[in-house]
Amino acid sequence: MPDLLWDDVKTLFDPEANGALPDVVVEGTALEDWQVLLDLVREQGWQYAYSVGGEPMELTSAADMAVAAHAGGVPELRVTPPI
């Protein structure tokens, strides 16, 4: 979407106006991309909660998340970067 302008969508990403950030799907994301995200979350010390099927779990690796999803679990990662 090269014609998408930030000013047209920025209110969608305002947690104060919407109560939370929206879920986002990025097509073509590879396992390595997820690992980069997980590494960033850890390196920055951001607060996070990880669960599989509603059961809190320790966040280990993107590969483990993929295994959980393939086994029928629903991995969920909630990240709270500082404002």
Coordinates of N, CA, C and O in Angstrom, one line a residue:
M1 N 0.8 -1.2 0.0 CA 0.0 0.0 0.0 C 0.9 1.2 0.0 O 1.0 1.9 1.0
P2 N 1.5 1.6 -1.1 CA 2.4 2.7 -1.1 C 1.7 4.0 -1.0 O 2.3 5.0 -0.6
D3 N 0.4 4.1 -1.2 CA -0.3 5.3 -1.0 C -0.9 5.6 0.3 O -1.6 6.5 0.6
L4 N -0.7 4.7 1.3 CA -1.2 4.8 2.6 C -0.4 5.8 3.4 O 0.8 5.8 3.5
L5 N -1.1 6.8 3.9 CA -0.5 7.9 4.6 C -0.7 7.8 6.1 O -1.8 7.4 6.6
W6 N 0.3 8.0 6.9 CA 0.3 7.9 8.4 C -0.9 8.8 8.9 O -1.6 8.3 9.8
D7 N -1.0 10.0 8.4 CA -2.1 10.8 9.0 C -3.5 10.2 8.8 O -4.4 10.6 9.6
D8 N -3.6 9.4 7.8 CA -4.9 8.7 7.6 C -5.2 7.6 8.5 O -6.4 7.2 8.7
V9 N -4.2 7.0 9.2 CA -4.4 5.8 10.0 C -3.9 6.0 11.4 O -4.1 5.1 12.3
K10 N -3.2 7.1 11.8 CA -2.6 7.2 13.1 C -3.6 7.1 14.2 O -3.2 6.6 15.3
T11 N -4.8 7.5 14.1 CA -5.8 7.3 15.2 C -6.1 5.9 15.5 O -6.4 5.6 16.6
L12 N -5.9 5.0 14.5 CA -6.1 3.6 14.7 C -5.1 3.0 15.7 O -5.3 2.0 16.3
F13 N -3.9 3.7 15.8 CA -2.8 3.2 16.6 C -2.7 4.0 17.9 O -1.6 3.9 18.6
D14 N -3.7 4.7 18.3 CA -3.7 5.5 19.5 C -4.3 4.7 20.7 O -5.5 4.6 20.7
P15 N -3.5 4.2 21.6 CA -4.1 3.3 22.6 C -5.0 4.1 23.6 O -5.9 3.5 24.2
E16 N -4.8 5.4 23.7 CA -5.7 6.2 24.6 C -7.1 6.3 23.9 O -8.1 6.3 24.6
A17 N -7.1 6.5 22.6 CA -8.4 6.6 21.9 C -9.1 5.3 21.8 O -10.4 5.2 21.8
N18 N -8.4 4.2 21.6 CA -8.9 2.9 21.3 C -8.9 1.9 22.5 O -9.4 0.8 22.3
G19 N -8.2 2.2 23.5 CA -8.0 1.3 24.6 C -6.9 0.3 24.5 O -6.5 -0.3 25.5
A20 N -6.5 0.1 23.3 CA -5.4 -0.9 23.0 C -4.9 -0.7 21.6 O -5.6 -0.1 20.8
L21 N -3.7 -1.1 21.4 CA -3.2 -1.1 20.0 C -3.9 -2.3 19.2 O -4.2 -3.3 19.8
P22 N -4.1 -2.1 17.9 CA -4.7 -3.2 17.2 C -3.8 -4.4 16.9 O -2.6 -4.3 17.0
D23 N -4.4 -5.5 16.7 CA -3.7 -6.7 16.3 C -3.2 -6.4 14.8 O -3.9 -5.8 14.1
V24 N -2.1 -6.9 14.5 CA -1.5 -6.7 13.2 C -1.0 -8.0 12.6 O -0.4 -8.8 13.3
V25 N -1.2 -8.2 11.3 CA -0.7 -9.4 10.6 C 0.2 -8.8 9.6 O -0.1 -7.9 8.8
V26 N 1.4 -9.4 9.5 CA 2.4 -9.0 8.5 C 2.6 -10.2 7.6 O 3.3 -11.2 8.1
E27 N 2.1 -10.2 6.4 CA 2.2 -11.4 5.5 C 3.7 -11.6 5.2 O 4.5 -10.6 5.0
G28 N 4.1 -12.8 5.0 CA 5.4 -13.1 4.6 C 6.5 -13.1 5.7 O 7.7 -13.1 5.4
T29 N 6.0 -13.0 6.9 CA 6.9 -12.9 8.1 C 7.5 -14.3 8.3 O 6.8 -15.3 8.4
A30 N 8.9 -14.4 8.4 CA 9.6 -15.6 8.6 C 9.9 -15.8 10.1 O 9.8 -14.9 10.9
L31 N 10.2 -17.0 10.4 CA 10.5 -17.4 11.8 C 11.7 -16.5 12.3 O 11.7 -16.0 13.5
E32 N 12.6 -16.2 11.5 CA 13.8 -15.4 11.8 C 13.3 -14.0 12.2 O 13.9 -13.3 13.1
D33 N 12.3 -13.5 11.5 CA 11.7 -12.1 11.8 C 11.1 -12.1 13.2 O 11.3 -11.1 13.9
W34 N 10.4 -13.2 13.5 CA 9.8 -13.3 14.9 C 10.9 -13.3 15.9 O 10.8 -12.7 17.0
Q35 N 12.0 -14.0 15.6 CA 13.1 -14.1 16.6 C 13.7 -12.7 16.8 O 14.0 -12.4 18.0
V36 N 13.8 -11.9 15.8 CA 14.4 -10.6 15.9 C 13.5 -9.8 16.8 O 13.9 -9.0 17.7
L37 N 12.1 -9.9 16.7 CA 11.2 -9.2 17.5 C 11.4 -9.6 19.0 O 11.4 -8.8 19.9
L38 N 11.4 -10.9 19.2 CA 11.6 -11.4 20.6 C 12.9 -10.9 21.2 O 12.9 -10.6 22.4
D39 N 13.9 -10.9 20.4 CA 15.2 -10.4 20.9 C 15.1 -9.0 21.3 O 15.7 -8.5 22.3
L40 N 14.4 -8.2 20.5 CA 14.2 -6.8 20.7 C 13.5 -6.5 22.0 O 13.9 -5.7 22.9
V41 N 12.4 -7.3 22.2 CA 11.6 -7.2 23.5 C 12.5 -7.4 24.7 O 12.5 -6.7 25.7
R42 N 13.3 -8.5 24.6 CA 14.2 -8.8 25.8 C 15.3 -7.7 26.0 O 15.5 -7.3 27.1
E43 N 15.9 -7.3 24.9 CA 17.0 -6.4 25.0 C 16.5 -5.0 25.5 O 17.3 -4.4 26.2
Q44 N 15.3 -4.6 25.1 CA 14.8 -3.3 25.6 C 14.2 -3.4 27.0 O 13.9 -2.4 27.6
G45 N 14.0 -4.6 27.5 CA 13.4 -4.8 28.8 C 12.0 -4.4 28.9 O 11.4 -4.1 29.9
W46 N 11.3 -4.5 27.7 CA 9.8 -4.2 27.7 C 9.1 -5.3 28.4 O 9.4 -6.5 28.5
Q47 N 8.0 -4.9 29.0 CA 7.1 -5.8 29.7 C 6.4 -6.6 28.7 O 6.0 -6.1 27.6
Y48 N 6.2 -7.9 29.0 CA 5.4 -8.8 28.1 C 4.8 -9.9 28.9 O 5.1 -10.2 30.0
A49 N 3.8 -10.4 28.2 CA 3.1 -11.6 28.8 C 2.9 -12.6 27.6 O 2.5 -12.2 26.5
Y50 N 3.3 -13.8 27.8 CA 3.2 -14.9 26.8 C 2.4 -16.0 27.3 O 2.6 -16.4 28.5
S51 N 1.5 -16.5 26.5 CA 0.7 -17.6 26.9 C 0.4 -18.5 25.7 O 0.5 -18.1 24.5
V52 N 0.1 -19.8 26.0 CA -0.3 -20.7 24.9 C -1.6 -21.3 25.4 O -1.7 -21.9 26.5
G53 N -2.7 -21.1 24.6 CA -4.0 -21.6 25.0 C -4.5 -21.0 26.3 O -5.2 -21.7 27.0
G54 N -4.1 -19.8 26.6 CA -4.5 -19.1 27.8 C -3.6 -19.5 29.0 O -3.8 -18.9 30.1
E55 N -2.7 -20.4 28.9 CA -1.8 -20.8 30.0 C -0.5 -20.0 29.9 O 0.2 -20.1 28.9
P56 N -0.2 -19.2 31.0 CA 1.0 -18.4 31.0 C 2.2 -19.3 30.8 O 2.3 -20.4 31.4
M57 N 3.1 -18.9 29.9 CA 4.4 -19.6 29.6 C 5.6 -18.7 29.7 O 5.4 -17.5 29.5
E58 N 6.7 -19.3 29.8 CA 8.0 -18.6 29.7 C 8.2 -18.3 28.2 O 8.1 -19.2 27.4
L59 N 8.6 -17.1 27.9 CA 8.9 -16.8 26.5 C 10.3 -17.4 26.2 O 11.3 -16.9 26.8
T60 N 10.4 -18.3 25.2 CA 11.7 -18.9 24.9 C 12.2 -18.5 23.6 O 13.1 -17.6 23.5
S61 N 11.6 -19.0 22.5 CA 12.1 -18.7 21.2 C 11.0 -18.7 20.2 O 9.9 -19.3 20.4
A62 N 11.2 -18.1 19.0 CA 10.2 -18.1 18.0 C 9.9 -19.5 17.5 O 8.8 -19.9 17.2
A63 N 11.0 -20.4 17.5 CA 10.8 -21.8 17.1 C 9.8 -22.5 18.0 O 8.9 -23.2 17.6
D64 N 9.9 -22.2 19.3 CA 9.0 -22.8 20.3 C 7.6 -22.3 20.1 O 6.6 -23.1 20.2
M65 N 7.5 -21.0 19.7 CA 6.1 -20.5 19.5 C 5.5 -21.2 18.3 O 4.3 -21.5 18.3
A66 N 6.3 -21.4 17.2 CA 5.8 -22.1 16.0 C 5.4 -23.5 16.3 O 4.3 -24.0 15.8
V67 N 6.1 -24.2 17.1 CA 5.8 -25.6 17.5 C 4.5 -25.6 18.3 O 3.6 -26.4 18.0
A68 N 4.3 -24.6 19.2 CA 3.0 -24.5 20.0 C 1.8 -24.3 19.0 O 0.8 -24.9 19.2
A69 N 2.0 -23.4 18.1 CA 1.0 -23.1 17.1 C 0.6 -24.3 16.2 O -0.5 -24.6 16.0
H70 N 1.7 -25.0 15.8 CA 1.5 -26.2 14.9 C 0.8 -27.3 15.7 O 0.0 -28.1 15.1
A71 N 1.0 -27.4 17.0 CA 0.4 -28.4 17.9 C -1.1 -28.1 18.2 O -1.7 -28.8 19.0
G72 N -1.6 -27.0 17.7 CA -3.0 -26.6 18.0 C -3.1 -25.6 19.1 O -4.3 -25.2 19.4
G73 N -2.0 -25.2 19.7 CA -2.1 -24.2 20.7 C -2.3 -22.8 20.1 O -2.1 -22.7 18.9
V74 N -2.7 -21.9 20.9 CA -2.8 -20.5 20.4 C -1.8 -19.6 21.1 O -2.1 -19.2 22.2
P75 N -0.7 -19.4 20.6 CA 0.3 -18.6 21.2 C -0.1 -17.1 21.2 O -0.6 -16.7 20.2
E76 N 0.0 -16.4 22.3 CA -0.3 -15.0 22.4 C 0.8 -14.3 23.1 O 1.2 -14.7 24.2
L77 N 1.3 -13.2 22.4 CA 2.3 -12.4 23.0 C 1.8 -11.0 23.1 O 1.4 -10.4 22.1
R78 N 1.8 -10.5 24.3 CA 1.4 -9.1 24.6 C 2.6 -8.3 25.0 O 3.2 -8.7 26.0
V79 N 2.9 -7.3 24.3 CA 4.1 -6.5 24.6 C 3.7 -5.1 24.9 O 2.8 -4.5 24.3
T80 N 4.3 -4.5 26.0 CA 4.0 -3.2 26.4 C 5.3 -2.4 26.4 O 6.0 -2.3 27.4
P81 N 5.6 -1.8 25.2 CA 6.8 -0.9 25.2 C 6.5 0.4 26.0 O 5.3 0.8 26.1
P82 N 7.5 1.0 26.5 CA 7.3 2.3 27.2 C 6.7 3.4 26.3 O 7.0 3.4 25.1
I83 N 5.9 4.2 26.8 CA 5.2 5.3 26.0 C 6.2 6.5 26.0 O 6.8 6.9 26.9

